[in-house]
Short mmCIF file of N, CA and C in Angstrom, two decimals:
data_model
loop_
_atom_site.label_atom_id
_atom_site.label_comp_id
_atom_site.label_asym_id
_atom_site.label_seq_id
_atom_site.Cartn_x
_atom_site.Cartn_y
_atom_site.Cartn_z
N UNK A 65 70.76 102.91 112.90
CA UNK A 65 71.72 102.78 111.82
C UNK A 65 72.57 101.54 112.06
N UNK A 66 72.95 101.06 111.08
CA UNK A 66 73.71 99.48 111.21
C UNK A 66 75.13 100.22 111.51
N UNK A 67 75.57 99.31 112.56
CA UNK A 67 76.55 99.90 113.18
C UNK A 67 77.96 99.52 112.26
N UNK A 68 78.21 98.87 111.05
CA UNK A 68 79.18 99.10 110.13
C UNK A 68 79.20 100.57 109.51
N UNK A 69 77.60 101.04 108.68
CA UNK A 69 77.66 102.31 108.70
C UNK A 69 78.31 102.95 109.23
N UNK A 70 77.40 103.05 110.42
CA UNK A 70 78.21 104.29 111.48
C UNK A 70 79.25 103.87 111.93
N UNK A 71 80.48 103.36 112.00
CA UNK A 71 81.58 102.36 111.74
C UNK A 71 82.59 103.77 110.63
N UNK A 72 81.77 103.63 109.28
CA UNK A 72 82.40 104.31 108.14
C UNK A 72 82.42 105.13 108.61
N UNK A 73 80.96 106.12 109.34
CA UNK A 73 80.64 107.52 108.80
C UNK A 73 81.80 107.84 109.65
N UNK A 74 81.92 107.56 111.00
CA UNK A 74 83.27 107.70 112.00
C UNK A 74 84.92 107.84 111.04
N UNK A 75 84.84 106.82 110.43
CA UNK A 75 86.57 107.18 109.52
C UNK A 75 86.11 107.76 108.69
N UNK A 76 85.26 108.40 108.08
CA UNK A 76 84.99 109.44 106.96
C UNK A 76 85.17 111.06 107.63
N UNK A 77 84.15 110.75 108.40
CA UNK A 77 84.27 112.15 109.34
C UNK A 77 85.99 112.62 109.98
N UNK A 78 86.53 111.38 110.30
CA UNK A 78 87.90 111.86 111.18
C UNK A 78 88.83 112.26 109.88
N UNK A 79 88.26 111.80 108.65
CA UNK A 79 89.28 112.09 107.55
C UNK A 79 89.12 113.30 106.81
N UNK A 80 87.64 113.66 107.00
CA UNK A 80 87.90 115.17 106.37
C UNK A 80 87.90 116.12 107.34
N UNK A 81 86.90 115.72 108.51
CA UNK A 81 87.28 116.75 108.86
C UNK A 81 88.50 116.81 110.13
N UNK A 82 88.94 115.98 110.30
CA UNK A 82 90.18 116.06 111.11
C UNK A 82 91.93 116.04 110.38
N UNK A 83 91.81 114.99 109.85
CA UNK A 83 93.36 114.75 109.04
C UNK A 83 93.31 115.87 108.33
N UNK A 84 92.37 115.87 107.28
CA UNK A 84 92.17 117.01 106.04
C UNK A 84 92.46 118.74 106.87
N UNK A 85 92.10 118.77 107.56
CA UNK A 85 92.36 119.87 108.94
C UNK A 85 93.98 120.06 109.29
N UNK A 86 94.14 118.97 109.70
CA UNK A 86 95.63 118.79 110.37
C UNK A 86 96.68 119.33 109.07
N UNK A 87 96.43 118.35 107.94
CA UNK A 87 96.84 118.35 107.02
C UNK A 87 97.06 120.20 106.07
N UNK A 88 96.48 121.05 106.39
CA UNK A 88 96.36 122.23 105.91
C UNK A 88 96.93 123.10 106.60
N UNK A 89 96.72 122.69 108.21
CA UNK A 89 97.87 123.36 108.99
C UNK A 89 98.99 123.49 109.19
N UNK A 90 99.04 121.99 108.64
CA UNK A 90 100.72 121.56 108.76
C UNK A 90 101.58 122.14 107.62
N UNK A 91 100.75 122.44 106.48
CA UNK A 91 101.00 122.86 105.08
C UNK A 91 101.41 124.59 105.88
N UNK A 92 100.28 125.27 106.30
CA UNK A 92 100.86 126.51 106.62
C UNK A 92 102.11 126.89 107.55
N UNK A 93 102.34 125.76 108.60
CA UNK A 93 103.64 125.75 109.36
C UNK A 93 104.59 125.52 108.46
N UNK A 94 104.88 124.65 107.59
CA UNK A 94 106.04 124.30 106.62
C UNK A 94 106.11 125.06 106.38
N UNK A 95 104.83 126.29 105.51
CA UNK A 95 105.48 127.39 104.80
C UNK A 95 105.75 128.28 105.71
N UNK A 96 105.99 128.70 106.60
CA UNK A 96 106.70 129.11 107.45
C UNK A 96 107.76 129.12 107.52
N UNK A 97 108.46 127.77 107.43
CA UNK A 97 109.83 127.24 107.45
C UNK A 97 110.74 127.37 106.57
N UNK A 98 110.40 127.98 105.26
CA UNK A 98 110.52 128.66 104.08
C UNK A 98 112.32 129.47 104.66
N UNK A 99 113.49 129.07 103.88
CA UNK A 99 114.39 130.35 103.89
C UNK A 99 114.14 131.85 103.75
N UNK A 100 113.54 132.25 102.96
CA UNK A 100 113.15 133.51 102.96
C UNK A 100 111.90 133.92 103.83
N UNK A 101 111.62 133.25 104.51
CA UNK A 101 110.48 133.42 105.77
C UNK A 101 110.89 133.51 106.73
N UNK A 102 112.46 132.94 106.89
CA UNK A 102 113.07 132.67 108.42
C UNK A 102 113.13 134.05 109.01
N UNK A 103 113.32 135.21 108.78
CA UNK A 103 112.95 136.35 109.38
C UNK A 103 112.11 137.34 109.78
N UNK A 104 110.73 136.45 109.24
CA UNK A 104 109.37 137.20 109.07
C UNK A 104 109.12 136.81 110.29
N UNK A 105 108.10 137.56 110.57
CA UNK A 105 106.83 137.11 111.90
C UNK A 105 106.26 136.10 111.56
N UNK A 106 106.00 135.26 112.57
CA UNK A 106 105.32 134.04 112.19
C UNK A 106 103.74 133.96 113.59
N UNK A 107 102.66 133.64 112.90
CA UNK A 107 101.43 133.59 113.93
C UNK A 107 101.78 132.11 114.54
N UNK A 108 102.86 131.99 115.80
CA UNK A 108 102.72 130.05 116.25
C UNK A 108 101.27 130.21 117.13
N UNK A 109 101.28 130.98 117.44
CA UNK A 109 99.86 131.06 118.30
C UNK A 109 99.02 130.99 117.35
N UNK A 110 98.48 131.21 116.47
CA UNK A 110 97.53 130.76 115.33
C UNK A 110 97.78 129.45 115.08
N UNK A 111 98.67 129.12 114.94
CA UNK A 111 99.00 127.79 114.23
C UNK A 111 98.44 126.47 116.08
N UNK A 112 99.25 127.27 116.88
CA UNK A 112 98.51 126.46 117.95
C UNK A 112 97.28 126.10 118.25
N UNK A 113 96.48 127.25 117.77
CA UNK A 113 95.03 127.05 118.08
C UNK A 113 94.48 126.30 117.04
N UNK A 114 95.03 126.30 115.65
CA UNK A 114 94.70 125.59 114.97
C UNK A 114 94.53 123.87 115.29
N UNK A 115 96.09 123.80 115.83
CA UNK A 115 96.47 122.09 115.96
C UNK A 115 95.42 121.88 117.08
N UNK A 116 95.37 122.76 118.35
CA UNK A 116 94.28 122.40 119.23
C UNK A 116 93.03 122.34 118.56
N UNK A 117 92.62 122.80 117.66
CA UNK A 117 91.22 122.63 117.36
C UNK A 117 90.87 121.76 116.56
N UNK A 118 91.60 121.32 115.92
CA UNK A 118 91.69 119.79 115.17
C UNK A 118 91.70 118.81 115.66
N UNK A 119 92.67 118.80 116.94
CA UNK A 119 92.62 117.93 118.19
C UNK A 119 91.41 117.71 118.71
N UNK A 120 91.26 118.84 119.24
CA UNK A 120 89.99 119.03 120.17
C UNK A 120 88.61 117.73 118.79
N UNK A 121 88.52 118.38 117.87
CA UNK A 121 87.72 117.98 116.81
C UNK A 121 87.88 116.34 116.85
N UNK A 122 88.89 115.98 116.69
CA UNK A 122 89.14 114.25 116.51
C UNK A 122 88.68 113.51 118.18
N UNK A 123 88.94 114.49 118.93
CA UNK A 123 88.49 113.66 120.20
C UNK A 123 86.99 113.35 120.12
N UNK A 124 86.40 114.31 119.91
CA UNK A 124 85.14 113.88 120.08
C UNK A 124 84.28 112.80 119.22
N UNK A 125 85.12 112.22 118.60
CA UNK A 125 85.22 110.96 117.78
C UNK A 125 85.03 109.91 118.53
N UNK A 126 84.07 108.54 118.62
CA UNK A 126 84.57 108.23 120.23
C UNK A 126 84.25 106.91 118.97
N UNK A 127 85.18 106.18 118.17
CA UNK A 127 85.00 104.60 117.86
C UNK A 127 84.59 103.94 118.42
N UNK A 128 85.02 103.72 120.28
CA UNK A 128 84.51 102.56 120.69
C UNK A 128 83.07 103.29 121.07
N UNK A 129 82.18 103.83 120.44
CA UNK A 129 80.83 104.09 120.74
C UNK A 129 80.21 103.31 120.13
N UNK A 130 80.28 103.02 118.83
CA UNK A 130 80.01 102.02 117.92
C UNK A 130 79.95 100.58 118.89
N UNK A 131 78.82 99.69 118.74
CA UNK A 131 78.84 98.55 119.61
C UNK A 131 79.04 97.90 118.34
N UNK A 132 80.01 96.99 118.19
CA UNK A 132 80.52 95.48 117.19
C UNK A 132 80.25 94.68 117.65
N UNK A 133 79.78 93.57 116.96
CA UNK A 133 79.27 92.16 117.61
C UNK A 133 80.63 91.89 118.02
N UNK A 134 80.74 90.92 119.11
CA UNK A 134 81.85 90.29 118.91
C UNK A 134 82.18 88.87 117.84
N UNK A 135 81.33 88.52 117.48
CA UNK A 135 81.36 87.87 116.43
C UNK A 135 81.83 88.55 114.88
N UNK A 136 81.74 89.61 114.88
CA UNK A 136 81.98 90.44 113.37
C UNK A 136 84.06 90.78 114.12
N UNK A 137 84.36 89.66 113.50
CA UNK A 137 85.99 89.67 113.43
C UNK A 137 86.14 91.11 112.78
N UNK A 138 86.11 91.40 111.46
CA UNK A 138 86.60 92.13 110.26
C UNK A 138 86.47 93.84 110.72
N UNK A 139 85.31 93.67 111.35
CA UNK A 139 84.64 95.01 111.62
C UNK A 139 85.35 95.38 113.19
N UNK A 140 85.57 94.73 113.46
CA UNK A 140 86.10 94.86 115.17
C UNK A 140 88.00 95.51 114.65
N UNK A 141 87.94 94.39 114.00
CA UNK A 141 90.12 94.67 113.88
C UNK A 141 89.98 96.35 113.08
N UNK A 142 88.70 96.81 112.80
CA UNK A 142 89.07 97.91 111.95
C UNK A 142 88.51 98.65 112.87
N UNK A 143 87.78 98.59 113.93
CA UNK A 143 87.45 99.53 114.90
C UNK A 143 88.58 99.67 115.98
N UNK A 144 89.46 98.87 115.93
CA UNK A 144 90.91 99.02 116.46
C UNK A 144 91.89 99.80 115.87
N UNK A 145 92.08 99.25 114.75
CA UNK A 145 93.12 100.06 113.55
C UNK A 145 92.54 101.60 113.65
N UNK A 146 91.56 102.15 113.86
CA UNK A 146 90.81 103.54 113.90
C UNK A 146 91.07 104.37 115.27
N UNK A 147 90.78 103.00 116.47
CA UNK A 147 91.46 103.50 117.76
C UNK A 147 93.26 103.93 118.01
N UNK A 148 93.61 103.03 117.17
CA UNK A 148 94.98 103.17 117.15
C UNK A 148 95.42 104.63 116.50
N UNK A 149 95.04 104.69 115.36
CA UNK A 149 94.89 106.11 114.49
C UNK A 149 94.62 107.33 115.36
N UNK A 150 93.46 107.55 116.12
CA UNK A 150 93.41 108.19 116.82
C UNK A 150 93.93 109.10 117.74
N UNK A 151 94.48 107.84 118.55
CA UNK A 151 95.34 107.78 119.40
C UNK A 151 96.88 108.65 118.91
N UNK A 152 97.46 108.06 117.89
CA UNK A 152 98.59 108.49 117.29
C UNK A 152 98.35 109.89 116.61
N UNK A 153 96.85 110.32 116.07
CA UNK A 153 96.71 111.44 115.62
C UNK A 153 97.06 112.42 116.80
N UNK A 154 96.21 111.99 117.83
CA UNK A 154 96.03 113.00 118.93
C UNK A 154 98.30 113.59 119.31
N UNK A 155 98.46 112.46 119.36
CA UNK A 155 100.18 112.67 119.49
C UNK A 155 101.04 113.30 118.74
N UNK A 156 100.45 113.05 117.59
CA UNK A 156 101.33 114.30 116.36
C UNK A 156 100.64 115.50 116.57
N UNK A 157 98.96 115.64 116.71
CA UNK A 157 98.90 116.93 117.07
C UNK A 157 100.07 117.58 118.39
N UNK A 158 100.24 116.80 119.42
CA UNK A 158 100.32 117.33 120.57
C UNK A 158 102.01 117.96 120.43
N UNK A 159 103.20 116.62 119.46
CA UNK A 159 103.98 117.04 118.90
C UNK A 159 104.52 118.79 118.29
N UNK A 160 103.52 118.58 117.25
CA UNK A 160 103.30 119.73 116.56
C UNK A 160 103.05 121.38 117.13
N UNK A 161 102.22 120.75 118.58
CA UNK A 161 101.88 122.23 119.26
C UNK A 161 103.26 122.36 120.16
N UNK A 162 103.98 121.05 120.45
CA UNK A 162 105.33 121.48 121.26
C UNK A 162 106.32 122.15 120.62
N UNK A 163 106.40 122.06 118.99
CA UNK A 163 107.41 122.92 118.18
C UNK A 163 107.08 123.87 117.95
N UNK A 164 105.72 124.09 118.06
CA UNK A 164 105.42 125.55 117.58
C UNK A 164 105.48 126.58 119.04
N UNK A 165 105.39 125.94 120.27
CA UNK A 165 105.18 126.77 121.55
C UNK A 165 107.02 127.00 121.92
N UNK A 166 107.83 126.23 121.53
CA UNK A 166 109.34 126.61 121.36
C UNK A 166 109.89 127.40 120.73
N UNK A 167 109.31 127.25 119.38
CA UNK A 167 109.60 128.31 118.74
C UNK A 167 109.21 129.55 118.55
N UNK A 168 108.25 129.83 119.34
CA UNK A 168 107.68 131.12 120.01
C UNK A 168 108.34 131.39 120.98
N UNK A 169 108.07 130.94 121.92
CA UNK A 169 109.60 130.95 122.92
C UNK A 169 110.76 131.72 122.42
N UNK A 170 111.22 130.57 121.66
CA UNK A 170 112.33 131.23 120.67
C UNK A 170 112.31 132.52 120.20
N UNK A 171 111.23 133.04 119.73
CA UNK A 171 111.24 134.16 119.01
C UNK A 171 110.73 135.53 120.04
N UNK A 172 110.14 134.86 121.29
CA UNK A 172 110.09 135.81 122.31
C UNK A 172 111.41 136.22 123.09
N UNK A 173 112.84 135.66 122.86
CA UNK A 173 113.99 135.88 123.30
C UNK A 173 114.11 134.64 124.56
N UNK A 174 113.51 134.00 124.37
CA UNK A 174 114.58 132.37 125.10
C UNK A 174 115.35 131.56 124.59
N UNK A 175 116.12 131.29 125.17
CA UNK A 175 117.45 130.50 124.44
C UNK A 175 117.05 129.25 124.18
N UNK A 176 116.45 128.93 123.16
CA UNK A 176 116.26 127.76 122.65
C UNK A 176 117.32 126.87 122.08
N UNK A 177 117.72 126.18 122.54
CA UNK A 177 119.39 125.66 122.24
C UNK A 177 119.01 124.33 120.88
N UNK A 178 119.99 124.51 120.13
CA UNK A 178 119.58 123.48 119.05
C UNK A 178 119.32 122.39 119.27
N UNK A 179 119.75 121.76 119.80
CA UNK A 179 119.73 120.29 120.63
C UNK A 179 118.28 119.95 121.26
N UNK A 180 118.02 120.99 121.79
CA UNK A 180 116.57 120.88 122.15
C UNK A 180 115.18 120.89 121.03
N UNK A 181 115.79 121.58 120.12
CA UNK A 181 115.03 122.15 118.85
C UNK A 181 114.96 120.61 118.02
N UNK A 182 116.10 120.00 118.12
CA UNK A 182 116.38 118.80 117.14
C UNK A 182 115.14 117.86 117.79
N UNK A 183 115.52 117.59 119.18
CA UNK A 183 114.91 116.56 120.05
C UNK A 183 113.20 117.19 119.86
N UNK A 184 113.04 118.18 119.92
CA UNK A 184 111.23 118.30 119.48
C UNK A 184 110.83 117.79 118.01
N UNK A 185 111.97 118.44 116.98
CA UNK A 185 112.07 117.84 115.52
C UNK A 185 111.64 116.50 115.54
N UNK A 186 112.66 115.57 116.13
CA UNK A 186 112.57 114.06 116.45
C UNK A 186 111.62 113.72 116.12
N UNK A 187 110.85 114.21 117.76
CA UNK A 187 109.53 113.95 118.04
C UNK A 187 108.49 113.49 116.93
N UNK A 188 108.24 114.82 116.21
CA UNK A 188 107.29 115.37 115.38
C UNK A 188 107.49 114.33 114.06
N UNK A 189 108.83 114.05 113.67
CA UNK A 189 108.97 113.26 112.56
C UNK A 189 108.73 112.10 112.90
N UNK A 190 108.81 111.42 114.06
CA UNK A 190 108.61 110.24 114.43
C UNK A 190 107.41 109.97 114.34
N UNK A 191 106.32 111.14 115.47
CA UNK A 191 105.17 110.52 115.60
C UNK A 191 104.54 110.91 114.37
N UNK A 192 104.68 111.77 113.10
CA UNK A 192 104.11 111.75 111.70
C UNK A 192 104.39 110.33 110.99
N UNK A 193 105.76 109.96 111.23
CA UNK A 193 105.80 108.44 110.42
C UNK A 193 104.42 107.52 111.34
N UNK A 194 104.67 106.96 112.31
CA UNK A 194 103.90 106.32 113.08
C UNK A 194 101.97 106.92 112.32
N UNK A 195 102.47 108.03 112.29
CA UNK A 195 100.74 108.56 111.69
C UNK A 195 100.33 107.84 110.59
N UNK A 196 101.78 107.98 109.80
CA UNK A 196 101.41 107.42 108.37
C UNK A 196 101.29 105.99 108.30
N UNK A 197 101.79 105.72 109.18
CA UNK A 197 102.05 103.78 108.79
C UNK A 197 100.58 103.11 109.48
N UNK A 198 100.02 103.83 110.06
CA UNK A 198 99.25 103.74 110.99
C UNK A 198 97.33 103.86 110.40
N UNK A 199 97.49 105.14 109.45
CA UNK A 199 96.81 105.42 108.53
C UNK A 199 96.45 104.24 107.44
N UNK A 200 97.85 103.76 106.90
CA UNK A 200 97.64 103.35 105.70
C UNK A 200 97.34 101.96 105.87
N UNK A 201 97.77 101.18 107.16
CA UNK A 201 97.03 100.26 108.04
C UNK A 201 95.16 100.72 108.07
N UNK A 202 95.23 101.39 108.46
CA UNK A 202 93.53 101.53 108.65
C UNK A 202 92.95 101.86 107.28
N UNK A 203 93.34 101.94 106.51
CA UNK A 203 93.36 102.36 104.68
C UNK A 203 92.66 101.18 104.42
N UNK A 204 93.40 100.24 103.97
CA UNK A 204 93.67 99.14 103.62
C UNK A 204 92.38 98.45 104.21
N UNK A 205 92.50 97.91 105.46
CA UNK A 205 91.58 97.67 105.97
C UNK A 205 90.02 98.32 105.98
N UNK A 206 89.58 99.77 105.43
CA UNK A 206 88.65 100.35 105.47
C UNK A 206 87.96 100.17 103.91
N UNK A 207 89.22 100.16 103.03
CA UNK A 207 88.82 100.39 101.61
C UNK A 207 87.90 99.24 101.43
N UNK A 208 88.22 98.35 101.85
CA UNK A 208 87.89 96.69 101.32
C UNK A 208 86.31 96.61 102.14
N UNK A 209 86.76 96.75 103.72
CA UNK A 209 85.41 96.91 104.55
C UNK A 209 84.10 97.80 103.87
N UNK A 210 84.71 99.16 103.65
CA UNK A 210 83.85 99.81 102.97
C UNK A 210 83.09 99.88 101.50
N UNK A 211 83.28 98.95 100.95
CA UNK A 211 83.27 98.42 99.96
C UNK A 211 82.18 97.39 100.25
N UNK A 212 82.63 96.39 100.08
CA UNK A 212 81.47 95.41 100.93
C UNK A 212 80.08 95.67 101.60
N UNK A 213 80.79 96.62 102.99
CA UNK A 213 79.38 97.18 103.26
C UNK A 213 78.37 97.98 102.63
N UNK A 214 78.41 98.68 101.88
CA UNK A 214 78.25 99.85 100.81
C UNK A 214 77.39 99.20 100.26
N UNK A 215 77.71 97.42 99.62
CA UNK A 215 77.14 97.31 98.18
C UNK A 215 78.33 97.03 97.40
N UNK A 216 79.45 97.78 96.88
CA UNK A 216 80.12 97.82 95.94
C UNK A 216 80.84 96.33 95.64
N UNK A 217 80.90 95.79 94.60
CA UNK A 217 81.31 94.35 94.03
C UNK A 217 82.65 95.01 92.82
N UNK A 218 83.38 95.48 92.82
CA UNK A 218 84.48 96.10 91.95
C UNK A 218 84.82 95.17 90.53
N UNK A 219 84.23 94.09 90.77
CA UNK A 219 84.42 93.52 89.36
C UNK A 219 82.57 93.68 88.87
N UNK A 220 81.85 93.74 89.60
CA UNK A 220 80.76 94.07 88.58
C UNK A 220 80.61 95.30 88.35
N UNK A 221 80.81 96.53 88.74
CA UNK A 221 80.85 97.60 89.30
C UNK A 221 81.13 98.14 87.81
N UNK A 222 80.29 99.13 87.26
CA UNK A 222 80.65 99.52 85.90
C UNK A 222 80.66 101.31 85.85
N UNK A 223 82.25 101.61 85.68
CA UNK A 223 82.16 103.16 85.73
C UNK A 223 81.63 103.76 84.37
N UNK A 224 80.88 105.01 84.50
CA UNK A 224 79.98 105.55 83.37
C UNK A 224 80.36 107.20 83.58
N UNK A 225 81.13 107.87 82.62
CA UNK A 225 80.72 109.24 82.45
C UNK A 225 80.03 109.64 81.54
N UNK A 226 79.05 110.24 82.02
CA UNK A 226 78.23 110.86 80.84
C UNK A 226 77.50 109.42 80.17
N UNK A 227 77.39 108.98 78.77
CA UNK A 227 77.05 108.34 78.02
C UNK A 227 78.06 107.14 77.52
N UNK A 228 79.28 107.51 78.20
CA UNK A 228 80.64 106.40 77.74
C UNK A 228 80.82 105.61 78.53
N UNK A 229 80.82 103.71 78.18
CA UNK A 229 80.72 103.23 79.03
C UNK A 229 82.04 102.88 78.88
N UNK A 230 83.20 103.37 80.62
CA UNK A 230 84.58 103.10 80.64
C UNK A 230 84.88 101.48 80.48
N UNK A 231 85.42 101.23 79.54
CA UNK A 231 86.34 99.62 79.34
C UNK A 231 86.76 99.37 80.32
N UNK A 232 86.63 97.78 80.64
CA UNK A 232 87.35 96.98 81.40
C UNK A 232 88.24 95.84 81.16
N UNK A 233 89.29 95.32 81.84
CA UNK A 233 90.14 94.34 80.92
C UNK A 233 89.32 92.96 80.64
N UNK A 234 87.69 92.96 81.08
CA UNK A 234 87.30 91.97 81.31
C UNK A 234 86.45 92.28 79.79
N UNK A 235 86.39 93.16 79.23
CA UNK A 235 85.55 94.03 77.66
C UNK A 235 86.36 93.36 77.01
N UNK A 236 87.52 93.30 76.64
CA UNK A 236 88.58 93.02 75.89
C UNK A 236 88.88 91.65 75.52
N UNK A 237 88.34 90.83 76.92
CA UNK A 237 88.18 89.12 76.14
C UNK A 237 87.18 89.02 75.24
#
């Protein structure tokens, strides 16, 4: 397989099935966090095994497996931007399992003092920004790459549903 391919299939794969993962868990912890939830039972041990297994899932991702020429500039800076991603994913997971193992704690009767609660908060918001900025860096860079490699030319590129052929501003001259 041409190693741009397998290049993509690598950020395709870490995006559904890892972010898209992360992303659903994180949805069920928030709702957790819910005012009228604050007194319910909450599964953090579910939610832990979750973040570990998403984790676990993105590691075995290995980018630099992919051999890049060193001559292919374009393809290399995006096999970085992916390492970097990674890397930062693995940290918000690890984040994420430290608030949830406190707040079990917490709810097992240890004095979880707010201050401490804030400083894991921190954490978690920090290394999610860093996720995002980090992401949309490797976005950017993937959309265009992937594109190219693919085939796709976006100005010749003609979308069709069904029998209707969608207008372009280039129809209109």
């Amino acid at each position: 397989m041409d190693y741009k391919l397998e290049l993509i299939k690598l950020i395709d794969k870490f995006i559904v099935e890892s972010v898209e993962e992360f992303k659903e868990a994180e949805v069920l912890i928030l709702n957790d966090c819910g005012f009228k939830k604050m007194f319910r039972k909450h599964d953090y041990q579910g939610n832990i095994n979750k973040l570990k297994a998403v984790k676990k899932h993105a590691q075995k991702l290995n980018p630099s497996s992919v051999k890049v020429p060193e001559s292919d500039v374009e393809t290399r800076k995006l096999q970085k931007q992916f390492e970097k991603c990674m890397i930062v994913f693995n940290s918000v997971c690890d984040a994420y399992v430290q608030m949830q193992l406190a707040l079990k704690e917490k709810a097992e009767g240890s004095g979880l003092q707010y201050k401490e609660y804030r400083l894991i908060h921190d954490r978690v918001k920090a290394a999610k920004a860093a996720l995002n900025d980090h992401m949309h860096d490797m976005d950017i860079l993937y959309s265009d790459f992937a594109d190219i490699t693919r085939g796709h030319d976006e100005e010749e590129e003609i979308a069709q549903f069904g029998n209707v052929k969608v207008m372009t501003y280039e129809d209109l001259k």
